[in-house]
Amino acid sequence: MSEYRLLINGELVQGDQTMDVINPATEETLATCPRASEAQLDQAVAAAKAAFPDWSATTMETRRQAVNAMADVIEANATELAQLLTQEQGKPLADATGEVYGTAAFFRYFTSLDLPVKVLDDSDGRRVEVHRKPLGVVGAIVPWNFPMILMAFKLPPALLAGNTVVLKPAPTTPLTSLRLGELIKDLVPAGAVNVITDANDLGAALTAHPDVRKVSFTGSTATGSKVMAGAAGLLKRITLELGGNDAGIVLDDVDPKVTAPKLFQSAFQNSGQVCIAMKRLYVHESIYDEMCEELATIANETVIGDGLQQGTNLGPLQNRMQFEKVKTLIEDARRDGNVIAGGESPDQPGYFIRPTIVRDISEGSRLVDEEQFGPVLPVIKYSDSEDAVQRANKSSYGLGGSIWSSNLDQAYALAEKLEAGTVWINKHAELDPGIPFGGAKQSGLGTELGEEGLDEFTQLKIINMAR
Ligand code: NAD
């Protein structure tokens, strides 16, 4: 028996099986929670399908009220949700609190949007209208780095557009989603929102389910590609927000002392487990040594620990698999470059790795070429900024990137050449619900957030009338 329940057809139910959720800061079992069976997945999809006709027939205003009420309930329970988020995900409590309030803010942002009918022609001969219709049942699949806010990219716009939803969090961070299901259960009709959990075994079935019309997926590029294949048979709509290997390019005219803290934050926030974290840093040779020293100093001063402890700057890696992967990348990097800060795990339980700075490293090393998704940053020397952009563009990823310079014109010219869904200038990884977000190349397909992020949960329908 667990205190957590799945949400299926408006009812809180036990899973057919259970699974343990580990606190990554202690490696102890935090909770035992339900694990849905494939039969329960089918029930959730069936409930969402049954709820769709009525829900899609409600007015936008009714749906706005429901989504705003969800934001209220998230805010009202922010303290509890943030604690739970820290315990299951690892991030410091202040960051978890920010994520929870951010989640409520994202819900509210979407309620400010509308899906008006556009009239393309209203002449004597004809009237042509463009409508945006809901799709049906949406499968929303979320990873473990930001379990709450990434859910908020999907659930509110899907519901506002008139769809019903089956939400599936990642196996290692299911608790905040289950608690959310409990909190919002009475704010929508039974079946409009369902929350199920799995042990990495239901994502494929949810994707391929014949009654799921759209899959909104955030996760790795490898899994995104499986989602695309799984959705192909029935030509489902998909939105894929995938991995990245964002480059930051620092020109010769910045002050390392002023810029290093911003670069550090861009790379190490959430212990580097951010899709749009800065994952490769290119620094001009004239300031390279000084920048490396500044970054190493900040890394050495960073306090890592249990996110519930006051004063913790960075928490652990979220799960053992990621912990082992990042340690392997660091061992590889020792051969290819010089580790000047971090590189070790403290002698204590928990998936901790000290923030690690690697210099004298270049392309051809796994740490530069692959997505590390952890607290380790390769700092690469360059001499020509055009060449740095070319090198940055060699990646198969294209999620984000940034240019750092006091010459905004020069930075802008380089930003135009960087192949990425978002390019920041003198900042990195800023997300805003009103700004569309999506990846170039193998970092994704489609758009989340902004008006475009709402449109993705709709199908265009044209009514073309002769008169
Ligand atoms: P993952 O791909 O392993 O898992 C993501 C989700 O997909 C989980 O809920 C998982 O259970 C589910 N899943 C597993 N197999 C599936 C299948 N065959 N079909 C459908 N769903 C399946 O990713 P992860 O390791 O949890 O997350 C880390 C990755 O996510 C990183 O690559 C990171 O860059 C990326 N990410 C991208 C964004 C973005 O917006 N672009 C945001 C956050 C994370």
Coordinates of C-alpha atoms and ligand atoms in Angstrom, one line a residue:
M1 CA 0.0 0.0 0.0
S2 CA 1.3 3.5 -0.7
E3 CA 0.0 6.9 0.1
Y4 CA 0.3 7.8 -3.6
R5 CA -2.3 6.9 -6.1
L6 CA -2.7 7.0 -9.9
L7 CA -5.4 9.2 -11.3
I8 CA -7.6 7.3 -13.7
N9 CA -11.1 8.4 -14.8
G10 CA -11.4 10.9 -11.9
E11 CA -10.5 8.2 -9.3
L12 CA -7.4 7.8 -7.2
V13 CA -6.4 4.2 -7.6
Q14 CA -3.6 1.8 -6.5
G15 CA -1.2 0.7 -9.1
D16 CA -1.4 -3.0 -10.1
Q17 CA 2.2 -3.0 -9.0
T18 CA 4.4 -0.8 -6.8
M19 CA 7.9 0.6 -7.1
D20 CA 10.3 2.4 -4.8
V21 CA 11.4 6.0 -5.4
I22 CA 14.9 6.8 -4.2
N23 CA 16.0 10.1 -2.7
P24 CA 19.2 10.8 -4.8
A25 CA 20.8 12.8 -1.9
T26 CA 20.6 9.8 0.5
E27 CA 20.1 6.8 -1.7
E28 CA 17.4 5.8 0.7
T29 CA 13.8 4.9 -0.3
L30 CA 11.8 8.0 -0.2
A31 CA 8.4 6.4 -0.9
T32 CA 6.8 3.4 -2.4
C33 CA 4.4 4.4 -5.2
P34 CA 2.1 2.8 -7.6
R35 CA 3.3 1.5 -10.9
A36 CA 0.6 1.2 -13.5
S37 CA 0.1 -2.0 -15.6
E38 CA -0.6 -1.9 -19.3
A39 CA -4.2 -2.6 -18.5
Q40 CA -4.3 0.6 -16.3
L41 CA -2.7 2.5 -19.2
D42 CA -5.6 1.3 -21.4
Q43 CA -8.1 2.4 -18.7
A44 CA -6.5 5.9 -18.5
V45 CA -6.6 6.3 -22.3
A46 CA -10.2 5.0 -22.5
A47 CA -11.2 7.5 -19.7
A48 CA -9.5 10.3 -21.6
K49 CA -11.2 9.3 -24.8
A50 CA -14.6 9.1 -23.1
A51 CA -14.1 12.5 -21.6
F52 CA -13.0 14.2 -24.8
P53 CA -16.4 14.9 -26.5
D54 CA -17.8 16.9 -23.5
W55 CA -14.5 18.6 -22.6
S56 CA -13.8 19.7 -26.1
A57 CA -17.3 21.1 -26.3
T58 CA -16.8 23.4 -23.2
T59 CA -16.0 27.0 -23.8
M60 CA -12.5 28.4 -23.7
E61 CA -13.6 30.4 -20.6
T62 CA -14.6 27.2 -18.7
R63 CA -11.3 25.6 -19.6
R64 CA -9.4 28.8 -18.5
Q65 CA -11.1 28.6 -15.2
A66 CA -10.1 25.0 -14.7
V67 CA -6.5 25.7 -15.6
N68 CA -6.4 28.8 -13.4
A69 CA -7.8 26.8 -10.5
M70 CA -5.0 24.3 -11.0
A71 CA -2.5 27.2 -10.8
D72 CA -4.2 28.3 -7.5
V73 CA -4.0 24.8 -6.1
I74 CA -0.3 24.5 -7.0
E75 CA 0.5 27.8 -5.3
A76 CA -1.6 26.9 -2.3
N77 CA 0.4 23.6 -1.9
A78 CA 3.8 25.1 -3.0
T79 CA 5.6 24.4 0.2
E80 CA 4.7 20.7 0.2
L81 CA 5.3 20.2 -3.5
A82 CA 8.7 22.0 -3.4
Q83 CA 9.8 19.7 -0.5
L84 CA 8.7 16.7 -2.4
L85 CA 10.4 17.9 -5.6
T86 CA 13.7 18.4 -3.7
Q87 CA 13.4 14.9 -2.2
E88 CA 12.7 13.1 -5.4
Q89 CA 14.7 15.2 -7.8
G90 CA 17.6 16.4 -5.7
K91 CA 17.6 20.1 -6.5
P92 CA 18.1 22.7 -3.7
L93 CA 14.8 23.7 -2.0
A94 CA 15.0 27.3 -3.3
D95 CA 15.2 26.0 -6.9
A96 CA 12.4 23.5 -6.2
T97 CA 10.3 26.4 -4.8
G98 CA 11.1 28.4 -7.9
E99 CA 10.1 25.5 -10.2
V100 CA 6.8 25.1 -8.4
Y101 CA 5.8 28.7 -8.6
G102 CA 7.1 28.8 -12.1
T103 CA 4.8 25.9 -12.9
A104 CA 1.8 27.9 -11.6
A105 CA 2.9 30.9 -13.6
F106 CA 3.2 28.8 -16.8
F107 CA -0.4 27.5 -16.2
R108 CA -1.6 31.1 -15.9
Y109 CA 0.3 32.3 -18.9
F110 CA -1.5 29.8 -21.2
T111 CA -4.9 31.0 -19.9
S112 CA -4.0 34.4 -21.4
L113 CA -4.1 33.0 -24.9
D114 CA -7.0 32.4 -27.2
L115 CA -7.7 30.3 -30.3
P116 CA -9.8 32.8 -32.3
V117 CA -11.3 31.9 -35.6
K118 CA -9.4 33.7 -38.4
V119 CA -11.4 35.0 -41.3
L120 CA -9.2 34.8 -44.5
D121 CA -11.8 36.1 -46.9
D122 CA -15.3 37.6 -46.3
S123 CA -16.2 38.8 -49.8
D124 CA -19.4 38.6 -51.8
G125 CA -18.4 35.2 -53.3
R126 CA -17.2 33.4 -50.3
R127 CA -16.3 33.3 -46.6
V128 CA -13.2 31.3 -45.6
E129 CA -12.5 30.6 -41.9
V130 CA -9.6 29.0 -40.2
H131 CA -10.5 27.2 -37.0
R132 CA -8.2 25.4 -34.5
K133 CA -9.7 22.2 -33.3
P134 CA -8.5 19.9 -30.5
L135 CA -6.9 16.6 -31.4
G136 CA -8.3 14.2 -28.9
V137 CA -6.3 12.2 -26.3
V138 CA -2.8 13.6 -25.7
G139 CA 0.0 11.5 -24.2
A140 CA 2.3 13.8 -22.2
I141 CA 5.7 12.2 -21.4
V142 CA 8.1 14.0 -19.0
P143 CA 11.7 13.4 -18.0
W144 CA 13.3 13.6 -14.5
N145 CA 15.2 16.9 -14.5
F146 CA 12.2 19.3 -14.2
P147 CA 9.2 17.0 -13.4
M148 CA 6.9 19.9 -12.7
I149 CA 7.7 22.7 -15.0
L150 CA 8.2 20.5 -18.1
M151 CA 4.7 19.1 -17.3
A152 CA 3.5 22.7 -17.4
F153 CA 4.7 23.0 -21.0
K154 CA 2.1 20.3 -21.9
L155 CA -0.8 19.9 -19.6
P156 CA -2.2 23.5 -19.6
P157 CA -2.1 24.1 -23.4
A158 CA -3.4 20.6 -24.1
L159 CA -6.4 21.1 -21.9
L160 CA -7.0 24.7 -23.0
A161 CA -7.2 23.6 -26.6
G162 CA -9.9 21.1 -25.6
N163 CA -7.9 17.9 -25.5
T164 CA -7.8 15.4 -22.7
V165 CA -4.6 14.1 -21.3
V166 CA -2.7 11.0 -20.0
L167 CA 0.4 12.3 -18.1
K168 CA 3.3 10.0 -17.6
P169 CA 6.2 11.3 -15.5
A170 CA 9.7 9.7 -15.4
P171 CA 10.0 6.5 -13.3
T172 CA 12.5 8.1 -10.9
T173 CA 10.5 11.3 -10.3
P174 CA 6.8 10.3 -10.2
L175 CA 5.8 11.7 -6.8
T176 CA 5.1 15.4 -7.7
S177 CA 3.0 14.3 -10.7
L178 CA 1.0 11.9 -8.6
R179 CA 0.5 14.5 -5.9
L180 CA -0.6 17.0 -8.6
G181 CA -3.1 14.5 -9.9
E182 CA -4.6 14.2 -6.4
L183 CA -4.7 18.0 -6.0
I184 CA -6.4 18.8 -9.4
K185 CA -8.7 15.7 -9.6
D186 CA -11.9 17.6 -8.9
L187 CA -11.0 20.7 -11.0
V188 CA -11.8 18.9 -14.3
P189 CA -14.4 16.3 -15.3
A190 CA -13.4 12.7 -14.7
G191 CA -11.0 11.4 -17.3
A192 CA -9.9 14.8 -18.6
V193 CA -6.6 14.4 -16.8
N194 CA -5.1 11.1 -15.9
V195 CA -1.8 10.4 -14.3
I196 CA 0.0 7.1 -14.6
T197 CA 3.5 6.0 -13.7
D198 CA 5.7 3.3 -15.0
A199 CA 9.2 1.7 -14.7
N200 CA 10.2 2.9 -18.2
D201 CA 7.9 0.3 -19.7
L202 CA 4.7 2.2 -20.7
G203 CA 6.1 5.1 -22.8
A204 CA 6.2 3.0 -25.9
A205 CA 2.6 1.6 -25.4
L206 CA 1.3 5.1 -24.7
T207 CA 2.9 6.4 -27.8
A208 CA 1.6 3.6 -30.0
H209 CA -1.9 3.4 -28.4
P210 CA -4.5 3.7 -31.2
D211 CA -6.6 6.1 -29.2
V212 CA -3.8 8.6 -28.4
R213 CA -3.8 11.3 -31.1
K214 CA -0.8 13.3 -30.1
V215 CA 2.3 12.7 -28.1
S216 CA 4.1 15.6 -26.5
F217 CA 7.4 14.2 -25.4
T218 CA 10.4 15.7 -23.5
G219 CA 13.4 13.5 -23.0
S220 CA 16.5 12.2 -24.8
T221 CA 17.1 12.2 -28.5
A222 CA 17.4 8.4 -28.6
T223 CA 13.9 8.0 -27.0
G224 CA 12.5 10.8 -29.1
S225 CA 13.4 8.9 -32.2
K226 CA 11.5 5.9 -30.8
V227 CA 8.5 8.1 -30.1
M228 CA 8.6 9.3 -33.7
A229 CA 8.8 5.7 -35.0
G230 CA 6.0 4.6 -32.6
A231 CA 3.7 7.4 -33.7
A232 CA 4.4 6.9 -37.4
G233 CA 2.0 4.0 -38.0
L234 CA -1.1 6.1 -37.2
L235 CA 0.4 9.4 -38.4
K236 CA 0.0 10.9 -34.9
R237 CA 1.0 14.4 -34.1
I238 CA 4.1 14.7 -32.1
T239 CA 6.1 17.4 -30.4
L240 CA 9.6 16.4 -29.4
E241 CA 11.8 18.4 -27.0
L242 CA 15.1 16.5 -26.9
G243 CA 18.7 16.7 -25.9
G244 CA 21.1 19.4 -26.5
N245 CA 24.8 20.3 -26.5
D246 CA 24.6 24.0 -26.2
A247 CA 27.7 26.0 -26.9
G248 CA 28.5 29.3 -25.3
I249 CA 31.0 31.4 -27.2
V250 CA 32.9 34.1 -25.2
L251 CA 34.5 36.8 -27.3
D252 CA 37.8 38.6 -26.3
D253 CA 36.1 41.7 -25.1
V254 CA 34.3 40.4 -21.9
D255 CA 35.6 40.8 -18.4
P256 CA 36.1 37.2 -17.1
K257 CA 35.5 38.3 -13.5
V258 CA 32.1 39.7 -14.3
T259 CA 31.1 37.0 -16.8
A260 CA 32.4 33.8 -15.2
P261 CA 29.6 33.7 -12.5
K262 CA 26.9 33.9 -15.2
L263 CA 28.6 31.2 -17.3
F264 CA 28.9 29.0 -14.3
Q265 CA 25.2 29.4 -13.5
S266 CA 24.3 28.7 -17.1
A267 CA 26.2 25.4 -17.1
F268 CA 25.7 24.1 -13.5
Q269 CA 22.1 25.0 -12.6
N270 CA 20.3 21.9 -11.5
S271 CA 23.7 20.2 -11.4
G272 CA 23.9 20.6 -15.2
Q273 CA 20.8 18.5 -15.8
V274 CA 19.1 21.1 -17.9
C275 CA 18.3 20.5 -21.6
I276 CA 19.5 24.1 -22.3
A277 CA 22.4 24.1 -20.0
M278 CA 25.6 25.4 -21.5
K279 CA 27.4 22.2 -22.2
R280 CA 30.5 23.4 -24.2
L281 CA 32.2 26.7 -23.5
Y282 CA 34.4 28.3 -26.2
V283 CA 36.6 31.0 -24.8
H284 CA 38.9 33.3 -26.8
E285 CA 42.6 32.6 -26.3
S286 CA 43.4 36.1 -25.0
I287 CA 41.2 35.6 -21.9
Y288 CA 41.2 31.8 -21.7
D289 CA 43.5 31.3 -18.7
E290 CA 41.8 33.9 -16.7
M291 CA 38.4 32.6 -17.4
C292 CA 39.4 29.0 -16.5
E293 CA 40.8 30.3 -13.2
E294 CA 37.6 32.2 -12.4
L295 CA 35.4 29.2 -13.2
A296 CA 37.5 26.9 -11.1
T297 CA 37.4 29.3 -8.2
I298 CA 33.6 29.4 -8.3
A299 CA 33.4 25.6 -8.7
N300 CA 35.6 25.1 -5.6
E301 CA 33.5 27.5 -3.6
T302 CA 30.2 25.8 -4.5
V303 CA 28.5 23.9 -1.7
I304 CA 27.0 20.6 -2.8
G305 CA 24.7 18.6 -0.6
D306 CA 21.2 17.5 0.3
G307 CA 18.8 20.1 -1.3
L308 CA 16.8 20.3 1.9
Q309 CA 19.9 21.6 3.8
Q310 CA 20.1 25.4 3.9
G311 CA 23.2 26.7 2.1
T312 CA 23.3 23.9 -0.5
N313 CA 24.1 25.4 -4.0
L314 CA 23.9 22.2 -6.0
G315 CA 22.2 18.9 -5.3
P316 CA 23.1 15.4 -6.5
L317 CA 22.6 13.8 -9.9
Q318 CA 19.1 12.6 -10.1
N319 CA 19.7 8.9 -10.5
R320 CA 22.4 6.3 -10.4
M321 CA 22.5 5.7 -14.2
Q322 CA 23.2 9.4 -14.9
F323 CA 25.7 9.5 -12.0
E324 CA 27.7 6.6 -13.5
K325 CA 27.5 8.1 -17.0
V326 CA 28.8 11.5 -15.9
K327 CA 31.6 9.8 -13.9
T328 CA 32.7 7.9 -17.0
L329 CA 32.7 11.1 -19.1
I330 CA 34.9 12.8 -16.4
E331 CA 37.3 9.8 -16.5
D332 CA 37.5 10.1 -20.3
A333 CA 38.1 13.8 -20.0
R334 CA 41.1 13.3 -17.7
R335 CA 42.8 11.7 -20.7
D336 CA 41.8 14.4 -23.1
G337 CA 42.2 17.5 -21.0
N338 CA 43.1 18.9 -17.6
V339 CA 40.6 18.8 -14.7
I340 CA 41.2 22.0 -12.8
A341 CA 38.2 21.8 -10.3
G342 CA 36.1 19.0 -9.0
G343 CA 36.2 15.7 -10.7
E344 CA 35.4 13.7 -7.6
S345 CA 32.5 12.5 -5.6
P346 CA 32.5 13.3 -1.8
D347 CA 32.8 10.3 0.5
Q348 CA 29.1 10.2 1.5
P349 CA 25.9 8.5 0.2
G350 CA 24.1 10.2 -2.6
Y351 CA 24.8 10.7 -6.3
F352 CA 27.1 13.7 -5.8
I353 CA 29.7 14.9 -8.2
R354 CA 31.6 18.2 -7.4
P355 CA 31.2 20.8 -10.1
T356 CA 34.0 20.0 -12.5
I357 CA 35.9 22.3 -14.9
V358 CA 38.0 20.7 -17.7
R359 CA 40.4 22.8 -19.7
D360 CA 42.8 22.1 -22.6
I361 CA 40.1 19.9 -24.2
S362 CA 38.7 20.0 -27.7
E363 CA 36.4 18.3 -30.1
G364 CA 37.0 14.6 -30.4
S365 CA 36.6 14.1 -26.7
R366 CA 33.3 12.6 -25.6
L367 CA 32.8 15.4 -23.0
V368 CA 32.7 17.9 -25.9
D369 CA 30.9 15.9 -28.5
E370 CA 28.2 14.3 -26.4
E371 CA 25.6 15.6 -24.0
Q372 CA 27.0 15.3 -20.5
F373 CA 23.8 16.3 -18.6
G374 CA 25.7 16.7 -15.4
P375 CA 28.0 19.1 -13.5
V376 CA 31.0 19.1 -15.7
L377 CA 32.0 21.8 -18.2
P378 CA 34.6 21.5 -21.0
V379 CA 36.3 24.9 -21.7
I380 CA 37.7 25.0 -25.2
K381 CA 40.2 27.6 -26.5
Y382 CA 39.7 29.3 -29.8
S383 CA 41.4 32.1 -31.7
D384 CA 38.8 33.1 -34.4
S385 CA 35.2 33.7 -33.5
E386 CA 33.9 32.6 -37.0
D387 CA 35.8 29.4 -36.6
A388 CA 34.3 28.9 -33.1
V389 CA 30.8 29.2 -34.5
Q390 CA 31.6 26.6 -37.2
R391 CA 33.0 24.3 -34.6
A392 CA 29.9 24.8 -32.4
N393 CA 27.7 24.0 -35.4
K394 CA 29.3 20.7 -36.0
S395 CA 27.0 19.1 -33.4
S396 CA 24.0 17.0 -34.4
Y397 CA 22.2 18.9 -31.7
G398 CA 20.8 22.4 -32.1
L399 CA 18.8 23.3 -29.0
G400 CA 20.3 26.5 -27.7
G401 CA 23.5 28.5 -27.8
S402 CA 24.9 31.8 -26.6
I403 CA 27.3 34.6 -27.6
W404 CA 29.0 36.7 -24.9
S405 CA 30.5 40.1 -25.9
S406 CA 30.3 43.8 -25.0
N407 CA 29.9 44.5 -28.8
L408 CA 26.3 43.7 -29.4
D409 CA 26.5 44.1 -33.2
Q410 CA 29.3 41.6 -33.4
A411 CA 27.5 39.2 -31.0
Y412 CA 24.3 39.5 -33.1
A413 CA 26.1 38.7 -36.3
L414 CA 27.5 35.6 -34.8
A415 CA 24.2 34.7 -33.2
E416 CA 22.6 34.7 -36.7
K417 CA 25.1 32.0 -37.7
L418 CA 24.7 29.7 -34.7
E419 CA 22.5 26.7 -35.6
A420 CA 20.0 26.5 -32.7
G421 CA 16.4 26.9 -31.8
T422 CA 17.3 29.7 -29.4
V423 CA 20.4 31.9 -29.3
W424 CA 20.9 34.1 -26.3
I425 CA 23.3 37.0 -26.1
N426 CA 25.0 37.7 -22.8
K427 CA 22.8 35.2 -21.1
H428 CA 21.9 31.5 -21.5
A429 CA 19.0 29.2 -20.7
E430 CA 16.4 31.9 -20.1
L431 CA 12.9 30.4 -20.5
D432 CA 9.7 32.4 -20.6
P433 CA 6.3 30.9 -21.2
G434 CA 5.5 33.6 -23.7
I435 CA 8.6 32.8 -25.9
P436 CA 8.3 29.8 -28.2
F437 CA 10.9 27.1 -27.5
G438 CA 12.1 24.3 -29.8
G439 CA 15.1 22.6 -31.1
A440 CA 16.9 22.6 -34.4
K441 CA 18.4 19.5 -35.9
Q442 CA 18.2 16.4 -33.6
S443 CA 17.2 18.5 -30.6
G444 CA 13.6 18.3 -31.4
L445 CA 10.6 18.7 -33.6
G446 CA 7.9 21.3 -33.2
T447 CA 7.5 24.0 -30.6
E448 CA 6.5 24.4 -27.0
L449 CA 5.4 27.5 -25.1
G450 CA 4.1 30.8 -26.6
E451 CA 1.2 30.9 -28.9
E452 CA 2.9 28.3 -31.1
G453 CA 3.0 26.0 -28.2
L454 CA -0.7 26.2 -27.8
D455 CA -1.3 25.7 -31.6
E456 CA 0.6 22.4 -31.5
F457 CA -2.3 20.9 -29.5
T458 CA -4.7 21.8 -32.3
Q459 CA -5.5 20.8 -35.8
L460 CA -6.3 23.4 -38.5
K461 CA -9.8 23.2 -39.9
I462 CA -10.9 25.4 -42.8
I463 CA -14.5 26.2 -43.4
N464 CA -14.9 27.5 -47.0
M465 CA -18.4 28.7 -47.8
A466 CA -19.8 29.8 -51.2
R467 CA -22.4 32.6 -51.1
Ligands
NAD1 P1 14.4 9.6 -21.5 O1 14.3 9.8 -23.0 O2 15.2 8.4 -21.0 O3 13.0 9.6 -20.8 C1 12.1 10.6 -20.9 C2 10.7 10.0 -20.7 O4 10.4 9.1 -21.8 C3 10.5 9.2 -19.4 O5 9.2 9.5 -18.9 C4 10.6 7.8 -19.9 O6 9.9 6.9 -19.0 C5 9.9 7.8 -21.2 N1 10.2 6.7 -22.1 C6 11.2 5.8 -22.0 N2 11.2 5.0 -23.1 C7 10.2 5.4 -23.9 C8 9.6 5.0 -25.2 N3 10.2 3.9 -25.8 N4 8.6 5.7 -25.7 C9 8.1 6.8 -25.1 N5 8.5 7.2 -23.8 C10 9.6 6.5 -23.3 O7 15.1 10.9 -21.0 P2 15.6 11.3 -19.6 O8 16.9 10.6 -19.4 O9 14.5 11.1 -18.6 O10 15.9 12.9 -19.7 C11 17.1 13.4 -20.1 C12 17.1 13.9 -21.5 O11 16.0 14.7 -21.7 C13 18.3 14.7 -21.9 O12 18.8 14.3 -23.1 C14 17.8 16.1 -21.9 O13 18.5 17.0 -22.8 C15 16.4 15.9 -22.4 N6 15.6 17.0 -22.1 C16 15.2 17.9 -23.1 C17 14.4 19.0 -22.8 C18 14.0 19.9 -23.9 O14 13.0 20.6 -23.7 N7 14.5 19.8 -25.1 C19 14.1 19.3 -21.5 C20 14.5 18.4 -20.5 C21 15.3 17.3 -20.8

